[in-house]
Short mmCIF file of C-alpha atoms and ligand atoms in Angstrom, two decimals:
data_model
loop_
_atom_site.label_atom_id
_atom_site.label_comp_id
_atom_site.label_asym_id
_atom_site.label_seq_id
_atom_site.Cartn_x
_atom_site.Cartn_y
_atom_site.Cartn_z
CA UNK A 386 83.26 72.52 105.99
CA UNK A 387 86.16 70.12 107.04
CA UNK A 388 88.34 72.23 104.79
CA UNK A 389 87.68 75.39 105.72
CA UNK A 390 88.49 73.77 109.67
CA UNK A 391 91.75 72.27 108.05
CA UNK A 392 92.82 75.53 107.05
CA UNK A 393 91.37 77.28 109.86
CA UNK A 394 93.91 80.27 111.00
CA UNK A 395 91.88 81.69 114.16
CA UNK A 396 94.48 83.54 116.66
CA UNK A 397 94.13 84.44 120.34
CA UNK A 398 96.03 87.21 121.63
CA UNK A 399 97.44 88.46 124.64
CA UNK A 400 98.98 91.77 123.84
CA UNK A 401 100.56 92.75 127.15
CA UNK A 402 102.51 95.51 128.33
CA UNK A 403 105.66 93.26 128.87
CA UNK A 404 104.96 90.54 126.02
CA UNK A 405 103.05 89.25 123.08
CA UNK A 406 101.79 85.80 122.75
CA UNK A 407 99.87 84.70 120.07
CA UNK A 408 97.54 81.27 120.24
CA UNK A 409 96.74 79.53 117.24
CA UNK A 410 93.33 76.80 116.70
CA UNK A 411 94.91 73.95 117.00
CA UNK A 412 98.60 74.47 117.46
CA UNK A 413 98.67 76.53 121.08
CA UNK A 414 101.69 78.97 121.78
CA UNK A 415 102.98 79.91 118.31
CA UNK A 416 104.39 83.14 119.70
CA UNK A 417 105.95 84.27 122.82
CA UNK A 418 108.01 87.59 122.11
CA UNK A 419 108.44 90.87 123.95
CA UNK A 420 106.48 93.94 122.97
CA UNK A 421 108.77 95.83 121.94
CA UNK A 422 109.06 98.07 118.16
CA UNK A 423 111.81 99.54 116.52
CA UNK A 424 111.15 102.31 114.21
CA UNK A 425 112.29 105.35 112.36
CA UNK A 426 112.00 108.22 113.54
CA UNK A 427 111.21 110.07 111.00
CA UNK A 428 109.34 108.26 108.18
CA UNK A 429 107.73 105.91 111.74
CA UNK A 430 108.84 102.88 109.47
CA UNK A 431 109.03 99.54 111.34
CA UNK A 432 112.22 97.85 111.78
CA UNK A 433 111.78 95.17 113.63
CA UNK A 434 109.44 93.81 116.55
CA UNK A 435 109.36 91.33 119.42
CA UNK A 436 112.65 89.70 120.08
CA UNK A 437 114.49 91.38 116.96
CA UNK A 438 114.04 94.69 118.07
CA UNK A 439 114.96 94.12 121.95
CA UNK A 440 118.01 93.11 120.52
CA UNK A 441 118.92 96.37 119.33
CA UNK A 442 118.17 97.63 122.53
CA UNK A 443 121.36 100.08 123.30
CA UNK A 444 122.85 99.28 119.29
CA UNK A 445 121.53 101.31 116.94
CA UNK A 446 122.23 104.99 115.77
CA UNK A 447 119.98 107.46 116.41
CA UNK A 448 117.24 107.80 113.82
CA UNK A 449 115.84 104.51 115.18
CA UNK A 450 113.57 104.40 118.40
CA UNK A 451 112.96 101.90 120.13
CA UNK A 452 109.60 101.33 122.65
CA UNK A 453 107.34 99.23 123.90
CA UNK A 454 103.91 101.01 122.99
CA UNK A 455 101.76 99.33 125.91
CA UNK A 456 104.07 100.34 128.32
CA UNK A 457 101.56 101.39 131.25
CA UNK A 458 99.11 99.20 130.43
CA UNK A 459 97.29 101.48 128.04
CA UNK A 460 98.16 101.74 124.18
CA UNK A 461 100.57 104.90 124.30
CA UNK A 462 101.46 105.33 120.38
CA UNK A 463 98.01 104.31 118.55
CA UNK A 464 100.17 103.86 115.05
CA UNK A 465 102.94 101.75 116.32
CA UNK A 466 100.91 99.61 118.43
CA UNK A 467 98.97 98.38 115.46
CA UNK A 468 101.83 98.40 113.21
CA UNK A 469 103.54 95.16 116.18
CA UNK A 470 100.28 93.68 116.18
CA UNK A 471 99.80 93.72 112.59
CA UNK A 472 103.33 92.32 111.59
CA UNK A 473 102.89 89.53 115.04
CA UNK A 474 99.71 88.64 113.57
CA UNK A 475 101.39 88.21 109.66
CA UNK A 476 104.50 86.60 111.32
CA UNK A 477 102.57 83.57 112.68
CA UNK A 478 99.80 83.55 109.66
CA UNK A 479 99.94 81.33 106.42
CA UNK A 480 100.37 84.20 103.70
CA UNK A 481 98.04 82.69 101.85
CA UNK A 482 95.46 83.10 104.71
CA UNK A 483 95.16 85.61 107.18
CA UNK A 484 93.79 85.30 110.90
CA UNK A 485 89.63 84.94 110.45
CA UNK A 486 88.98 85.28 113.78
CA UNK A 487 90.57 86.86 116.54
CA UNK A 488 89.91 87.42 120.63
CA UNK A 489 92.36 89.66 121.84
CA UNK A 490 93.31 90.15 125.36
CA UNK A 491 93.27 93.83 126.83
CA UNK A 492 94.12 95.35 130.04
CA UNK A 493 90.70 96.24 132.10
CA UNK A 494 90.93 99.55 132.20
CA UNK A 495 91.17 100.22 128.37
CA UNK A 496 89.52 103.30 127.19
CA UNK A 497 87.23 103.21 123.94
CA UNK A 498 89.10 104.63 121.60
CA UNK A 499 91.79 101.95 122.23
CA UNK A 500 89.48 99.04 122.15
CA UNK A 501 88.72 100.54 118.85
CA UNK A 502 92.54 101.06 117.92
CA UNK A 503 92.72 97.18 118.56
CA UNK A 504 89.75 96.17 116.80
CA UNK A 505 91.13 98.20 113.63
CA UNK A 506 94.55 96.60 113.98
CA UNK A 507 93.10 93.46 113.89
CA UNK A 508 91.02 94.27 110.93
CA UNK A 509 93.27 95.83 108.72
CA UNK A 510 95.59 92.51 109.15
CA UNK A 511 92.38 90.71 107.97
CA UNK A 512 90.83 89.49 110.61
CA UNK A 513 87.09 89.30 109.80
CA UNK A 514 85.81 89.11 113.60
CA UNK A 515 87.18 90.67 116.18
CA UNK A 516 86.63 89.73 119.88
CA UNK A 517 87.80 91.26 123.05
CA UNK A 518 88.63 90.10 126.35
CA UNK A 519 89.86 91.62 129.76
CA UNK A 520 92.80 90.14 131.07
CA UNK A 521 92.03 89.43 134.36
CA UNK A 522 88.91 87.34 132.75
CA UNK A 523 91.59 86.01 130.27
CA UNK A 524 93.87 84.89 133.38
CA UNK A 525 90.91 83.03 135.30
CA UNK A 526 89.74 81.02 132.08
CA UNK A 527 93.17 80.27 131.59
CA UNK A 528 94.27 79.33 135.52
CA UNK A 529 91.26 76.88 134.72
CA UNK A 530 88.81 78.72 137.13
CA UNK A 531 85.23 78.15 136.45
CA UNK A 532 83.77 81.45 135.59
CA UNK A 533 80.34 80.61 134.81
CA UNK A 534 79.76 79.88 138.25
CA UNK A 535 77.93 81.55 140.77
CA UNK A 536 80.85 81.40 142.88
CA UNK A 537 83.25 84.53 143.34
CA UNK A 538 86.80 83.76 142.10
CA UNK A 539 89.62 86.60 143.01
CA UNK A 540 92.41 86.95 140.68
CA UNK A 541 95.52 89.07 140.57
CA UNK A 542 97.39 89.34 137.26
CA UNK A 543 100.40 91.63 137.84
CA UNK A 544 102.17 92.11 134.31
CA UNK A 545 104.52 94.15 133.28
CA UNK A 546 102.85 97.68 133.34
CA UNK A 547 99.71 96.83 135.19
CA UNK A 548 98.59 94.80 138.58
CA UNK A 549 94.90 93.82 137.41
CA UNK A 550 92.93 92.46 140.15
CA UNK A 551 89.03 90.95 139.85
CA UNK A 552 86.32 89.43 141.52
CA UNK A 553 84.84 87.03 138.83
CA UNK A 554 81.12 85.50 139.31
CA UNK A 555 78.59 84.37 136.90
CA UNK A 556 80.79 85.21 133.74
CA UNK A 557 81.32 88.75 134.33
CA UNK A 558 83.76 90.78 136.31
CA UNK A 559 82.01 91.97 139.62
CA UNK A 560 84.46 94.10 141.01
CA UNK A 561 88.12 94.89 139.88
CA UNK A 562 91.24 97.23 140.59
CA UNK A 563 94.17 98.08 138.76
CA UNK A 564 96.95 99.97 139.49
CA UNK A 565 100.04 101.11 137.60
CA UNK A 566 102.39 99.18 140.08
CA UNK A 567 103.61 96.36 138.72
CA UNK A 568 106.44 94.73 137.05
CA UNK A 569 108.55 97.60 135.56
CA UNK A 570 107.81 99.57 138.85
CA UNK A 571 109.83 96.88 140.37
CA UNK A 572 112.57 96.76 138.34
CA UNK A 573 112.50 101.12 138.13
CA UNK A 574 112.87 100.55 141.66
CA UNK A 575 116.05 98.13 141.70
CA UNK A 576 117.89 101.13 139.46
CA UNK A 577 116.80 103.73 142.02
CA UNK A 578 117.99 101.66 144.29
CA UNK A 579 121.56 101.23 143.32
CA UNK A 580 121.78 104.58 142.09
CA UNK A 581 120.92 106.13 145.54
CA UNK A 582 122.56 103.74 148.28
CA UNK A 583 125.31 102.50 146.32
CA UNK A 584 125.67 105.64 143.50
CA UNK A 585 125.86 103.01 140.73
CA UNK A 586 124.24 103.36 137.20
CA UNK A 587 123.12 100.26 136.47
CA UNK A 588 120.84 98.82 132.89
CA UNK A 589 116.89 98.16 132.86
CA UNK A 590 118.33 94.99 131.81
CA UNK A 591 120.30 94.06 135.14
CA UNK A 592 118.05 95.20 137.25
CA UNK A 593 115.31 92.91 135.30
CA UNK A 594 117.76 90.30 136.22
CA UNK A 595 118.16 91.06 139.50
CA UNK A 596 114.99 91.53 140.84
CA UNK A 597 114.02 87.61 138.91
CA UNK A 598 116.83 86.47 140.67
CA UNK A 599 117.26 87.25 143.74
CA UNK A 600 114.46 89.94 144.20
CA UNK A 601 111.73 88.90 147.47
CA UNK A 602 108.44 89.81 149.29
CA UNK A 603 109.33 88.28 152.39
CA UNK A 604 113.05 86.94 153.97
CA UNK A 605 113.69 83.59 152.42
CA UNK A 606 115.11 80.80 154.17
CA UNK A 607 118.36 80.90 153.00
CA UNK A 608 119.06 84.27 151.85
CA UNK A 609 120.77 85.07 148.53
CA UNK A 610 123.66 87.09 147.49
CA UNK A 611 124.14 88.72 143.66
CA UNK A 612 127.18 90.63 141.76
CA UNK A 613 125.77 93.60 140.44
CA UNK A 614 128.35 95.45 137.56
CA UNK A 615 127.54 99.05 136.65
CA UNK A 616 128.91 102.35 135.96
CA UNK A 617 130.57 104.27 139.47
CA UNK A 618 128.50 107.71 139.22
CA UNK A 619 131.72 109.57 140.81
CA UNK A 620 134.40 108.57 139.25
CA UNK A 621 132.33 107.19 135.91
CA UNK A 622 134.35 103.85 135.69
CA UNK A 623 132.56 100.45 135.85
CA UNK A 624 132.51 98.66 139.14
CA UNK A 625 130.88 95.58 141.10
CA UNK A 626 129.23 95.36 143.88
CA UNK A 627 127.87 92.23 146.13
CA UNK A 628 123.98 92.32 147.26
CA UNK A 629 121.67 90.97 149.14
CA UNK A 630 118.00 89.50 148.82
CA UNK A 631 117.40 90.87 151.84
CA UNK A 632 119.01 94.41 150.38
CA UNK A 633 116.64 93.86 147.37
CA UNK A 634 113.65 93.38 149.32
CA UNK A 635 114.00 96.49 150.80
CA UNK A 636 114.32 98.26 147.53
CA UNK A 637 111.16 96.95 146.36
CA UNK A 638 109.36 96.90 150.22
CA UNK A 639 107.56 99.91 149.23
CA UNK A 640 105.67 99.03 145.42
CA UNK A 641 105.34 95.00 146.95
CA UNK A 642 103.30 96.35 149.87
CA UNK A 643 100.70 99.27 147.21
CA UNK A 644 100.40 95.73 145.70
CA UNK A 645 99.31 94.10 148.65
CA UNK A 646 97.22 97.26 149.61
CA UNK A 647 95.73 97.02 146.32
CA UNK A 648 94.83 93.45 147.07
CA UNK A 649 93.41 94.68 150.66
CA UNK A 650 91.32 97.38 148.80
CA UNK A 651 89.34 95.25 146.61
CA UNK A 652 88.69 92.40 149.13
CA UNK A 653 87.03 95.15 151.44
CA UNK A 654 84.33 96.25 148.13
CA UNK A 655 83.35 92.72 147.48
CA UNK A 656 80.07 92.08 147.89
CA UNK A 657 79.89 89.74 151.27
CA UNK A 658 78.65 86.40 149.44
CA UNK A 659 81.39 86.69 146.81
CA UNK A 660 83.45 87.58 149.77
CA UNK A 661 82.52 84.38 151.69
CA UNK A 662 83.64 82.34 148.24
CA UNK A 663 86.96 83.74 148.30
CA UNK A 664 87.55 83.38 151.70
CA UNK A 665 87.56 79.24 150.89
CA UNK A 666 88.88 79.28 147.57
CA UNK A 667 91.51 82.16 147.94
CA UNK A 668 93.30 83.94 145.76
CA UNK A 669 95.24 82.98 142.63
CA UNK A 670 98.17 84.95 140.83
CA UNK A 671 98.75 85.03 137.40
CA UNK A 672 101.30 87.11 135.47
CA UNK A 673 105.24 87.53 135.14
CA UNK A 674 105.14 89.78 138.41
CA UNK A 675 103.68 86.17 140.39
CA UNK A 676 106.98 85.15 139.94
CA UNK A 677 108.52 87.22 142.60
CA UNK A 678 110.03 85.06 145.60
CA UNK A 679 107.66 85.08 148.28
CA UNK A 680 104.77 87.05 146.70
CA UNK A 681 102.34 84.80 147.67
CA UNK A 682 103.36 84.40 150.90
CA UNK A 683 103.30 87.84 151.66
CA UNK A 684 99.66 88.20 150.72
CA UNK A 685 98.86 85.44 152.64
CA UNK A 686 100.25 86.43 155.81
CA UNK A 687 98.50 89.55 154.85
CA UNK A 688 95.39 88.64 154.11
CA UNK A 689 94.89 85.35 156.11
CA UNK A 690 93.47 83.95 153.22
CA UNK A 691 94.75 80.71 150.88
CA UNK A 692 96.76 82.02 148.07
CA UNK A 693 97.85 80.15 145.06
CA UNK A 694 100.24 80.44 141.78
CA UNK A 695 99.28 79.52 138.92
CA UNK A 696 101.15 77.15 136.60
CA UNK A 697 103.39 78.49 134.57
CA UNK A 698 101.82 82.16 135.03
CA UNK A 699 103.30 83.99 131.79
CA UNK A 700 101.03 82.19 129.83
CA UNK A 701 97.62 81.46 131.90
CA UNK A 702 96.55 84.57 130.24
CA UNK A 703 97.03 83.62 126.67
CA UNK A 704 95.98 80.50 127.23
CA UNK A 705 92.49 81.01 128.75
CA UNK A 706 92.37 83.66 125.51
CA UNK A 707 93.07 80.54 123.77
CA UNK A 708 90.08 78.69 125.28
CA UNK A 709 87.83 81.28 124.38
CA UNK A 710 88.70 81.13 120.54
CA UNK A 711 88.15 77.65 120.61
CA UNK A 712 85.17 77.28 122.86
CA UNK A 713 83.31 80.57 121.64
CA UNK A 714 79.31 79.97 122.54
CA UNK A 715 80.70 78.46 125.77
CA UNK A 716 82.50 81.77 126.40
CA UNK A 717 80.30 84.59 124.71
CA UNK A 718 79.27 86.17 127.84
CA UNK A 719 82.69 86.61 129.18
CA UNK A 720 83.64 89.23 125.94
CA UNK A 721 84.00 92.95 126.16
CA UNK A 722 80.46 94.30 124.47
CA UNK A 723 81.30 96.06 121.60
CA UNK A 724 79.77 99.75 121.01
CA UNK A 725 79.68 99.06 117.51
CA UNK A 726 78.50 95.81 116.56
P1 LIG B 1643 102.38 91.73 130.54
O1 LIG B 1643 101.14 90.91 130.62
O2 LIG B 1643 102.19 93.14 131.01
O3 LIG B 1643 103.03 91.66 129.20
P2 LIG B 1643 103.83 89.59 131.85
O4 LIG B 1643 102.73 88.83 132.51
O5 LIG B 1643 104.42 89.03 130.62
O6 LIG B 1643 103.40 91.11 131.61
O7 LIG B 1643 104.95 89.79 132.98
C1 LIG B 1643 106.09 90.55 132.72
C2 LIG B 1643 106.67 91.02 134.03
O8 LIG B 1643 106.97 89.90 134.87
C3 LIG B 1643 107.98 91.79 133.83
O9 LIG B 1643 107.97 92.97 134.60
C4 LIG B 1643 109.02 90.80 134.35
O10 LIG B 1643 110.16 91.47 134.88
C5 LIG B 1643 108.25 90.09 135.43
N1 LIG B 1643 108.85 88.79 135.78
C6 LIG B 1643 109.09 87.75 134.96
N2 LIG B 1643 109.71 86.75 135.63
C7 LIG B 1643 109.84 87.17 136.92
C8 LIG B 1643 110.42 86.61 138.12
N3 LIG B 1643 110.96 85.39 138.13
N4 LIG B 1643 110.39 87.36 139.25
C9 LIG B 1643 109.84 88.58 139.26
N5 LIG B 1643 109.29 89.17 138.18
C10 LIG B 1643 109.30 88.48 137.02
MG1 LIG B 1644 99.50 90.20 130.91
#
């Protein structure tokens, strides 16, 4: 027995749209990477994954692709999405022993078939069980919520491809929403945004920066002022521009408010006692996207309700996945049932 929990290799996942982390018994965060895949095109061989292949972003010829297979929040290429999970999983496993257990983190509104396309992937990597769990469950556990309560906790996790937002009572989510506008909707919405006011091209990977740095949901204090380079879409020659938070914010008024709606929307089909809990306990954030300046406040202001960030929000999903794995009786009721166990 002590052996076998020396050598223990249990994993907890949190496969999201924007990035991979990977929990490990014992050790916490052993893997923090984007999910991204390179591949061949033709033979769908796999270059490289996580940070290796964003890299290459922009640098290789043109029999390799590059994606992110989770992109809206769903798993859009079956085969490549198991072939990153797969070599993640291998990457932080002792050769000798591969994962035994695994709880994965998926987005709510996974389908079946891809619960079963994660289960697989899991599976053929070795793992002998196979646990899910949905992320906005993930993100309470992790925030350090008590779901077992018979008190109604409201979380919003807004990732990469995917706002996620759920009432959670008694172990079990009551009522949820999710809606495609989230992270890269913001950051679509920065390039739109230079391209049509200013007619400059600019990189997913500036506006990315951009929108972390001086991208808002309400005017800040002291507002902030950016040089953006891209390419001149007359005359085609690179060019820099100076911004402003405040011309950022309006870029992204439109997607921060369906957020906010979104918010709005599920708070009016809560059931009135859960309602009454969340009215003194308030909302808390989780994901990348609860990084945005001012998010908070804006859906407070909104809402007229108390609304917190959690610590270091990036990871409050992997790490209540993480709590799970290592607390599993505790946590058993707060899985995905399985159709096939
Ligand atoms: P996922 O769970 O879908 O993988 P994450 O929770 O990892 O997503 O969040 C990724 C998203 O968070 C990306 O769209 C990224 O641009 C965004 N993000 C990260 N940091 C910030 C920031 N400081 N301000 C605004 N957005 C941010
Ligand atoms: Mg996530």
């Amino acid at each position: 027995m002590g052996v076998l929990k020396l050598f223990s290799n249990d994993v907890a996942i949190d496969l999201g749209t924007a990035n991979t982390l990977i929990w490990m018994k014992g050790k916490q965060i052993v893997l923090n990477e984007p999910s991204v895949v390179a591949f061949d095109r033709t033979t769908k061989h796999i270059i490289a994954i996580g940070k290796e292949a964003e890299a290459m972003v922009g640098k290789t010829h043109r029999d390799v692709k590059i994606i992110r297979p989770l992109r809206d929040g769903a798993i859009a290429d079956f085969e490549i999405t198991e072939g990153m999970l797969r070599a993640f999983i291998r990457k932080v496993s002792l050769s000798w022993q591969p994962a035994k257990r695994v709880v994965v983190c998926v987005p709510s509104g996974i389908t079946e078939v891809e619960k079963r396309a994660v289960r697989d992937s899991c599976e053929h990597a070795g793992a002998k069980e196979v646990h899910l769990i949905a992320e906005p469950m993930a993100g309470a556990i992790g925030i350090g919520l008590n779901v077992h309560e018979a008190t109604g906790n409201m979380i919003v996790d807004i990732g990469g491809g995917t706002t996620e937002i759920a009432v959670i009572a008694l172990d079990k989510i009551v009522a949820d929403e999710s809606i495609k506008t989230a992270g890269d909707e913001l950051t679509i919405d920065v390039i739109k945004y230079f391209r049509s006011v200013h007619n400059i091209l600019i990189g997913d990977r500036t506006a990315e920066i951009i929108k972390c740095q001086v991208g808002s949901a309400v005017p800040l204090e002291e507002e902030l002022e950016i040089e953006v380079k891209g390419r001149d879409l007359v005359s085609g020659i690179p060019k820099a521009i100076r911004v402003t938070s405040a011309d950022v914010r309006e870029a992204l008024a439109e997607s921060v408010n369906e957020i906010v709606e979104a918010v709005i929307t599920l708070l009016e089909k809560t059931p009135p006692e859960l309602a009454a809990d969340i009215y003194d306990r308030g909302i808390m954030l989780s994901g990348g996207g609860a990084l945005l300046k001012g998010l908070d406040e804006r859906i407070r202001r909104q809402t007229s309700l108390p609304v917190h960030v959690a610590d270091d929000p990036l990871t409050s999903v992997v790490r209540g996945t993480g709590k799970v794995l290592e607390n599993l009786v505790e946590y058993s009721a707060v899985l995905i049932k399985s159709s096939r166990y």
